[in-house]
Coordinates of C-alpha atoms in Angstrom, one line a residue:
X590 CA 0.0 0.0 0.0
X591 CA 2.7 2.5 1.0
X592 CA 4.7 1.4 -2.3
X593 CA 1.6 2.4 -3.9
X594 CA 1.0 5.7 -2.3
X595 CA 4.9 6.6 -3.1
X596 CA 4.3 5.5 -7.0
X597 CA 1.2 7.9 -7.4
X598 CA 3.3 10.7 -5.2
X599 CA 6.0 10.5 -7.6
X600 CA 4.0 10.1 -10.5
X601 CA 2.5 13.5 -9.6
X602 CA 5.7 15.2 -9.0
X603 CA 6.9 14.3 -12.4
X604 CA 4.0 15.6 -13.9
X605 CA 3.5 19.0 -12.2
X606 CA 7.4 19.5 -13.2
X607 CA 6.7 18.5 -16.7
X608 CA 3.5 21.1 -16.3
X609 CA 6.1 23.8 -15.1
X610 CA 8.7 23.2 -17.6
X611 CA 6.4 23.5 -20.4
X612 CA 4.6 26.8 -18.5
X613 CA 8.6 28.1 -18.6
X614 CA 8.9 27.4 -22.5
X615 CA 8.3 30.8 -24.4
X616 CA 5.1 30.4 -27.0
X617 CA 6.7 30.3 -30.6
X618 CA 5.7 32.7 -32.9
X619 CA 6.1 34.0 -36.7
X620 CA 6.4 37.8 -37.0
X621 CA 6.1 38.5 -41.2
X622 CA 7.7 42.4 -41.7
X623 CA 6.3 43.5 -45.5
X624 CA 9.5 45.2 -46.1
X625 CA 13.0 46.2 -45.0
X626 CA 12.5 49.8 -43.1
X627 CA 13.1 51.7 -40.2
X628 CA 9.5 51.9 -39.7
X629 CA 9.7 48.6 -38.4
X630 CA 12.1 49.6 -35.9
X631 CA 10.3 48.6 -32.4
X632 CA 10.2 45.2 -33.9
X633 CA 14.1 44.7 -34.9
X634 CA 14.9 46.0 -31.3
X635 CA 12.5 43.7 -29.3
X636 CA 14.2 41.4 -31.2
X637 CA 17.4 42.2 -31.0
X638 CA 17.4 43.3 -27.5
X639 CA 15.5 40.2 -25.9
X640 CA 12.3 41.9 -25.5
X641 CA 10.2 39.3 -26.8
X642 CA 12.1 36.5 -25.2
X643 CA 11.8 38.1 -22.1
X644 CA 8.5 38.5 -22.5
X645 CA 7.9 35.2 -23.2
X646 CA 7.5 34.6 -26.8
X647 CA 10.1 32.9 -29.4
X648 CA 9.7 35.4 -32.4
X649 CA 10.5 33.6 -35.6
X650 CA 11.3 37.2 -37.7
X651 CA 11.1 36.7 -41.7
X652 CA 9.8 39.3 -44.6
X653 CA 7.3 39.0 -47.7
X654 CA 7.0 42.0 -49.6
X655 CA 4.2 44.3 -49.3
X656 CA 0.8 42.9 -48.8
X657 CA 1.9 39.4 -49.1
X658 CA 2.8 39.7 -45.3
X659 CA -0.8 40.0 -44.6
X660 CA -1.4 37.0 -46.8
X661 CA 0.6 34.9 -44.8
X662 CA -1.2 35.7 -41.4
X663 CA -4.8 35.0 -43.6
X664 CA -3.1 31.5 -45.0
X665 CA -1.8 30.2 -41.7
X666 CA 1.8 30.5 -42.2
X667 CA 2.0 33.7 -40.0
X668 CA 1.2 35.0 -36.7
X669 CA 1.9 38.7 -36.6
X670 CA 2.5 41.5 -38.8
X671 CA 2.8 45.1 -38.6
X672 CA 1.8 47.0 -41.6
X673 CA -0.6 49.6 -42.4
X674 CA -4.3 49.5 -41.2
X675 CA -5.8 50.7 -45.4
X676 CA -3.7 47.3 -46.2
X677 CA -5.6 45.2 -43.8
X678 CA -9.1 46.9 -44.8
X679 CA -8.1 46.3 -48.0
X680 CA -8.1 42.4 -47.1
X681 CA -11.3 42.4 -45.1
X682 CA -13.3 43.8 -48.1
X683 CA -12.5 40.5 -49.9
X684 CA -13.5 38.9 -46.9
X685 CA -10.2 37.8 -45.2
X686 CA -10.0 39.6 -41.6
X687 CA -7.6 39.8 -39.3
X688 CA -6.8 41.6 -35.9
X689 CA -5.0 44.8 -35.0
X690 CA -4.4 45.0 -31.9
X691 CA -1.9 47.9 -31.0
X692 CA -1.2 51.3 -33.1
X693 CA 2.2 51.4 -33.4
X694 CA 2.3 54.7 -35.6
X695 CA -0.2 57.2 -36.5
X696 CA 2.3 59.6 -38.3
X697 CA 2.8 58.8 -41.9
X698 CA 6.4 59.0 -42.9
X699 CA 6.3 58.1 -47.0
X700 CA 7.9 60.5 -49.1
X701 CA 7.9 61.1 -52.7
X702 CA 11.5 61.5 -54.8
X703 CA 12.0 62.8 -58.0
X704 CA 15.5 62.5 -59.9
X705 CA 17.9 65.7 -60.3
X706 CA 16.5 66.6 -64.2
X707 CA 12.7 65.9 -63.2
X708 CA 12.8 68.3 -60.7
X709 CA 14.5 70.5 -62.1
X710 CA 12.1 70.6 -65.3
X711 CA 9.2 70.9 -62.6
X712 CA 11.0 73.9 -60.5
X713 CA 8.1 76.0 -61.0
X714 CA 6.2 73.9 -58.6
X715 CA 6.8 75.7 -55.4
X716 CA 4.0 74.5 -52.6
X717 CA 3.1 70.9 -51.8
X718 CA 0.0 71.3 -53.2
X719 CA 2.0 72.5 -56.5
X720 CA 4.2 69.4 -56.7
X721 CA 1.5 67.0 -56.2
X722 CA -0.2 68.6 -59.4
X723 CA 3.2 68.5 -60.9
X724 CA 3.1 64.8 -60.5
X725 CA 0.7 64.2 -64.0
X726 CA 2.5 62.6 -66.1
X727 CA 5.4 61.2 -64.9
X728 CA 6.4 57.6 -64.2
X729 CA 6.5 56.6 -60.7
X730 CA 8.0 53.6 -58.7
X731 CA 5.7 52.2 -56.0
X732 CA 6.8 48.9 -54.2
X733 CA 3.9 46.6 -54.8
X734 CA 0.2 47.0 -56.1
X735 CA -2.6 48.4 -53.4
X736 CA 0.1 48.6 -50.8
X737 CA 0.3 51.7 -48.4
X738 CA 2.9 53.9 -50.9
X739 CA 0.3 53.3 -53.3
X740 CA -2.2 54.6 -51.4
X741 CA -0.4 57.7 -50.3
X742 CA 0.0 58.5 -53.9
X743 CA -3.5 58.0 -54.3
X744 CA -4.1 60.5 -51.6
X745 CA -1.7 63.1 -52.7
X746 CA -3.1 63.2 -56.1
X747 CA -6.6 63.5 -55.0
X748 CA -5.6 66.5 -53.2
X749 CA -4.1 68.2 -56.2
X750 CA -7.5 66.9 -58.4
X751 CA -5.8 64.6 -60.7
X752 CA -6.1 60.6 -60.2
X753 CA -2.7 58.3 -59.7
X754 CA -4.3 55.5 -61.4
X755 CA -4.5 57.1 -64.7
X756 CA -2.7 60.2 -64.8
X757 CA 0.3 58.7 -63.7
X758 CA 2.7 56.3 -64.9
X759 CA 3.0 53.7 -61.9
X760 CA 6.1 50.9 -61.9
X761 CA 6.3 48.3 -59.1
X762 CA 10.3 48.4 -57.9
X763 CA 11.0 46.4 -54.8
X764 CA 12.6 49.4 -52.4
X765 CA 16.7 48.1 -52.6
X766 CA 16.2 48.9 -56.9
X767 CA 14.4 52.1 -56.3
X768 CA 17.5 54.5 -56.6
X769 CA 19.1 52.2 -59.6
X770 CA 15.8 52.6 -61.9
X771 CA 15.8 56.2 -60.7
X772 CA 19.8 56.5 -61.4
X773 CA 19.3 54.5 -65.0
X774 CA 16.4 56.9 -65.7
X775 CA 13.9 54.2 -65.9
X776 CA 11.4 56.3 -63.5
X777 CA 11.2 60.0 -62.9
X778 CA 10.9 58.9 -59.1
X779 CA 9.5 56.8 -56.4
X780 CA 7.3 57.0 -53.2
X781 CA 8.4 55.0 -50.5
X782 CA 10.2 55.9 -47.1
X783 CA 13.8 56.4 -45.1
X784 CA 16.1 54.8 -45.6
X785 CA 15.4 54.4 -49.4
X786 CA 14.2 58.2 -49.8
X787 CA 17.5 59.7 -48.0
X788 CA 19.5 57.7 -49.7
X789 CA 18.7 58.5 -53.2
X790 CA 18.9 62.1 -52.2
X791 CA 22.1 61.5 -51.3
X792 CA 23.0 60.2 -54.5
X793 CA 21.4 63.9 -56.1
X794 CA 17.8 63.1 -56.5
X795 CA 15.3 65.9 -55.2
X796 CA 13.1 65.3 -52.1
X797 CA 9.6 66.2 -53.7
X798 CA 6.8 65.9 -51.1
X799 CA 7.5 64.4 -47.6
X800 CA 5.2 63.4 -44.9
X801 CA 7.7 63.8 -41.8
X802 CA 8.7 67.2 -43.3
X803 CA 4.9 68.1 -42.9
X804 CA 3.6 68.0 -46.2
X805 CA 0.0 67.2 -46.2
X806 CA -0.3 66.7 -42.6
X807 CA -4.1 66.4 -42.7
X808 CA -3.3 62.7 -43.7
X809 CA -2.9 62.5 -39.7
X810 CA -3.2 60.3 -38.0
X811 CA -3.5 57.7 -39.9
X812 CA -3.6 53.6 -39.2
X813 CA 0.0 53.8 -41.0
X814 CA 1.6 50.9 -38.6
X815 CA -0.2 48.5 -36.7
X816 CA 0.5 44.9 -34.9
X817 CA -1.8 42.7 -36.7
X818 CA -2.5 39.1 -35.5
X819 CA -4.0 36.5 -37.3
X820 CA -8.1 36.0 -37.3
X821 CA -8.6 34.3 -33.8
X822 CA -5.3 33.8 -32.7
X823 CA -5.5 36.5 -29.6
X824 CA -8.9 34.8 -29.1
X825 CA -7.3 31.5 -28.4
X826 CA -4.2 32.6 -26.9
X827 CA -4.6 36.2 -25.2
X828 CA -1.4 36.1 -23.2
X829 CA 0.7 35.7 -26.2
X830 CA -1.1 39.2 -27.8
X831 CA -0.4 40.8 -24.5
X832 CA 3.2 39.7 -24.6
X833 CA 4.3 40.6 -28.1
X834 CA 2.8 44.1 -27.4
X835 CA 4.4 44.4 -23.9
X836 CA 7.5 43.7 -26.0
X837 CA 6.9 46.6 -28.3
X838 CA 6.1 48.4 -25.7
X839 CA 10.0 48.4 -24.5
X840 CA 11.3 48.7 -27.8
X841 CA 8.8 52.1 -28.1
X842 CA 9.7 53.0 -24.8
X843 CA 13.8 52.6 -26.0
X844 CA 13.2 54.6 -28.8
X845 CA 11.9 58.2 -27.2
X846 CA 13.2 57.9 -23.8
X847 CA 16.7 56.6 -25.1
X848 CA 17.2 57.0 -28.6
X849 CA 21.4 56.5 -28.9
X850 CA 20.7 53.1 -27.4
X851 CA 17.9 52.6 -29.7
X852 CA 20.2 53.5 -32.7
X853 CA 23.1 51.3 -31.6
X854 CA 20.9 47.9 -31.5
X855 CA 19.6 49.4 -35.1
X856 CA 22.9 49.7 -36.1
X857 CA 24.2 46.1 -35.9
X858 CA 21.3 45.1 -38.3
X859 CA 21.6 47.8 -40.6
X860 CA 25.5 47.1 -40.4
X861 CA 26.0 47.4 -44.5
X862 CA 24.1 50.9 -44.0
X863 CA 26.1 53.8 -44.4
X864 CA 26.0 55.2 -40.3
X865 CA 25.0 59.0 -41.2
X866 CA 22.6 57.4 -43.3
X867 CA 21.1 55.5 -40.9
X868 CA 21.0 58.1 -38.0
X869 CA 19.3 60.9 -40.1
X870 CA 16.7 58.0 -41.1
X871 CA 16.4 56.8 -37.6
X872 CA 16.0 60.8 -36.5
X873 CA 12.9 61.5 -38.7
X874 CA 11.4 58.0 -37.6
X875 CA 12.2 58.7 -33.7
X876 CA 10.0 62.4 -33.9
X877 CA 7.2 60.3 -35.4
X878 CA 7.3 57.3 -32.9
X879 CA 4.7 57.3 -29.8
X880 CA 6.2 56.4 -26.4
X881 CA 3.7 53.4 -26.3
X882 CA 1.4 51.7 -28.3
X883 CA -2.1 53.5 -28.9
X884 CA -6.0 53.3 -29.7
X885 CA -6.8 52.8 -32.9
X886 CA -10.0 54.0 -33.4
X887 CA -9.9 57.4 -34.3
X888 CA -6.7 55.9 -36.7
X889 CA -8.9 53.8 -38.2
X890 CA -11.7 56.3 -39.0
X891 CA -9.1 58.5 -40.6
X892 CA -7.8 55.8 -42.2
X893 CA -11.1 55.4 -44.2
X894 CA -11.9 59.4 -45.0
X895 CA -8.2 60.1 -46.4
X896 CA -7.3 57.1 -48.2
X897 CA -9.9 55.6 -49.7
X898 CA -11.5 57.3 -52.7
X899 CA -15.0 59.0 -53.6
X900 CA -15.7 55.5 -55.2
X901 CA -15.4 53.6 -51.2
X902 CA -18.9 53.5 -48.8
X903 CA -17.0 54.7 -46.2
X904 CA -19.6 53.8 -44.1
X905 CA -19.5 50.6 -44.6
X906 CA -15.9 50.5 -44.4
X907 CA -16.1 52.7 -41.0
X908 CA -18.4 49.8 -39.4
X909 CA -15.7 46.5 -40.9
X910 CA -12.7 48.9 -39.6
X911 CA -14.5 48.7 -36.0
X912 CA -14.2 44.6 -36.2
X913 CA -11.2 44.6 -37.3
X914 CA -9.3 46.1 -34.1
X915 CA -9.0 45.6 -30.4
X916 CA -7.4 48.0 -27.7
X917 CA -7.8 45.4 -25.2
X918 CA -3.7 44.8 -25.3
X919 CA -3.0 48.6 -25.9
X920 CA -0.5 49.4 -23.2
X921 CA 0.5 45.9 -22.1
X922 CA 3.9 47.4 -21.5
X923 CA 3.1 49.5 -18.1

């Protein structure tokens, strides 16, 4: 009998350590970035830095370009992305939701360049509202189709009273060949952000229209970069959700309070960038970067008025946008 009650005591002890051990294994997790950028900053230092370990979570990083980042969440092969709310939208009219559930910038930061001669030819243009009408015409480099640099364009042009769809000449350039088409005079420019936009100014290309420099602000704020998880997963699993954005949290928190050691983790993975390069780029991303994630709502509303056209029911579009988000892990971090 006592042999008996010393098996099932042991028995149990095994298992309640096995229980622990497992409990003391971070949750795996597949973060999908749509592009190489500073914007996605908070994610490369929680990375980097051991934020999301800390917190908990094994963050498998990798990259598909553009929307197809969203696609992988809606197929299953992805857990998280962070990309831009009009993207997701986007995805939900066709019926494929996901979940957004922390605003990780409401500022956009896309920027328009035009090479040396186009510019030059369009000097008369003076205002923003003159170089956006100045854009008719000329051939454009966008990094994939319907994705957010599109959509700025859009925007921009609808402000001036001309449409980007037919009135300009669009290209789709991944980011790294931007400057080359620009340099082999393939485009007259491109519309994308730091550190692709700096650079080719650098290299004597004009900076046309800018959203950091505070062209077009009424664009703000805007759904520009969100955490998206995939449909249901934050249902199922909360405390993962809560974790990744209590990770981003730090990595926001890094970035305003102590920026130099912000740029030094950024550094080591931009380690083939040029280092003035990469602080002026980091610079104009740090003055647009809350000190914690945010609400989305009124994001999301914006969102819908600014860059979606007269041709959108932005009514309907209001009313998806509001099951498409939760602020229930906004501010995880504190």
């Amino acid at each position: 009998m006592l042999n008996r009650y010393l098996r099932n005591a042991v028995i149990g002890v095994i298992i309640a350590a096995a229980a622990l051990a497992a409990a003391a294994q971070p949750t795996k997790a597949k973060l999908v970035l749509p592009a190489v950028s500073i914007l996605f900053a908070p994610v490369y230092i929680a990375q980097d830095a051991g934020y999301f370990k800390e917190a908990g979570v094994d963050v498998e990083l990798s990259q598909l370009a553009g929307p197809a980042a969203l696609n992988a969440l809606i197929g299953g092969s992805g857990d998280f992305t962070t990309i831009a709310g009009l993207v997701q939208l986007r995805a939900a009219q066709r019926g494929q939701k996901t979940l957004a559930i922390a605003g990780l910038q409401e500022n956009a930061t896309t920027e328009i360049v035009l090479s040396g001669p186009t510019a030059e030819r369009l000097a008369f243009a003076k205002t923003p509202m003159d170089k956006a009408r100045a854009l008719k015409g000329l051939t454009l480099a966008v990094d994939t189709a319907n994705g957010l640099p599109q959509a700025y364009l859009r925007f921009i042009a609808r402000q001036a009273g001309i449409d980007a769809d037919r009135d300009i000449r669009l290209v789709f350039i991944a980011p790294p060949g931007m400057d080359a088409a620009l340099q082999k005079k393939e485009v007259d420019g491109f519309v994308f952000s730091s550190p692709f936009t700096l650079e080719a100014v650098r290299r004597g290309a004009r900076l046309w229209i800018s959203g950091p420099g505070g062209d077009f602000p009424q664009v703000n704020p805007t759904t520009y970069n969100v955490l998206v998880a995939r449909d249901g997963l934050c249902r199922g699993a909360p405390t993962t959700c809560r974790q990744m954005v209590g990770a981003l949290d730090r990595s926001l928190a890094l970035i305003t309070a102590e920026p130099q050691k912000a740029l030094a983790l950024l550094a080591k993975r931009f380690d083939k960038m040029d280092p003035e390069l990469l602080k002026l780029a980091f610079e104009s991303f740090q003055r647009n970067t809350p000190a914690r994630s945010m609400p989305m709502g009124n994001a999301f509303e914006r969102t819908v008025d600014v860059m979606f056209g007269p041709q959108d029911d932005k009514a309907a579009l209001k009313a998806l946008a509001k099951t498409l988000y939760t602020d229930e892990f906004v501010g995880s971090g504190k």
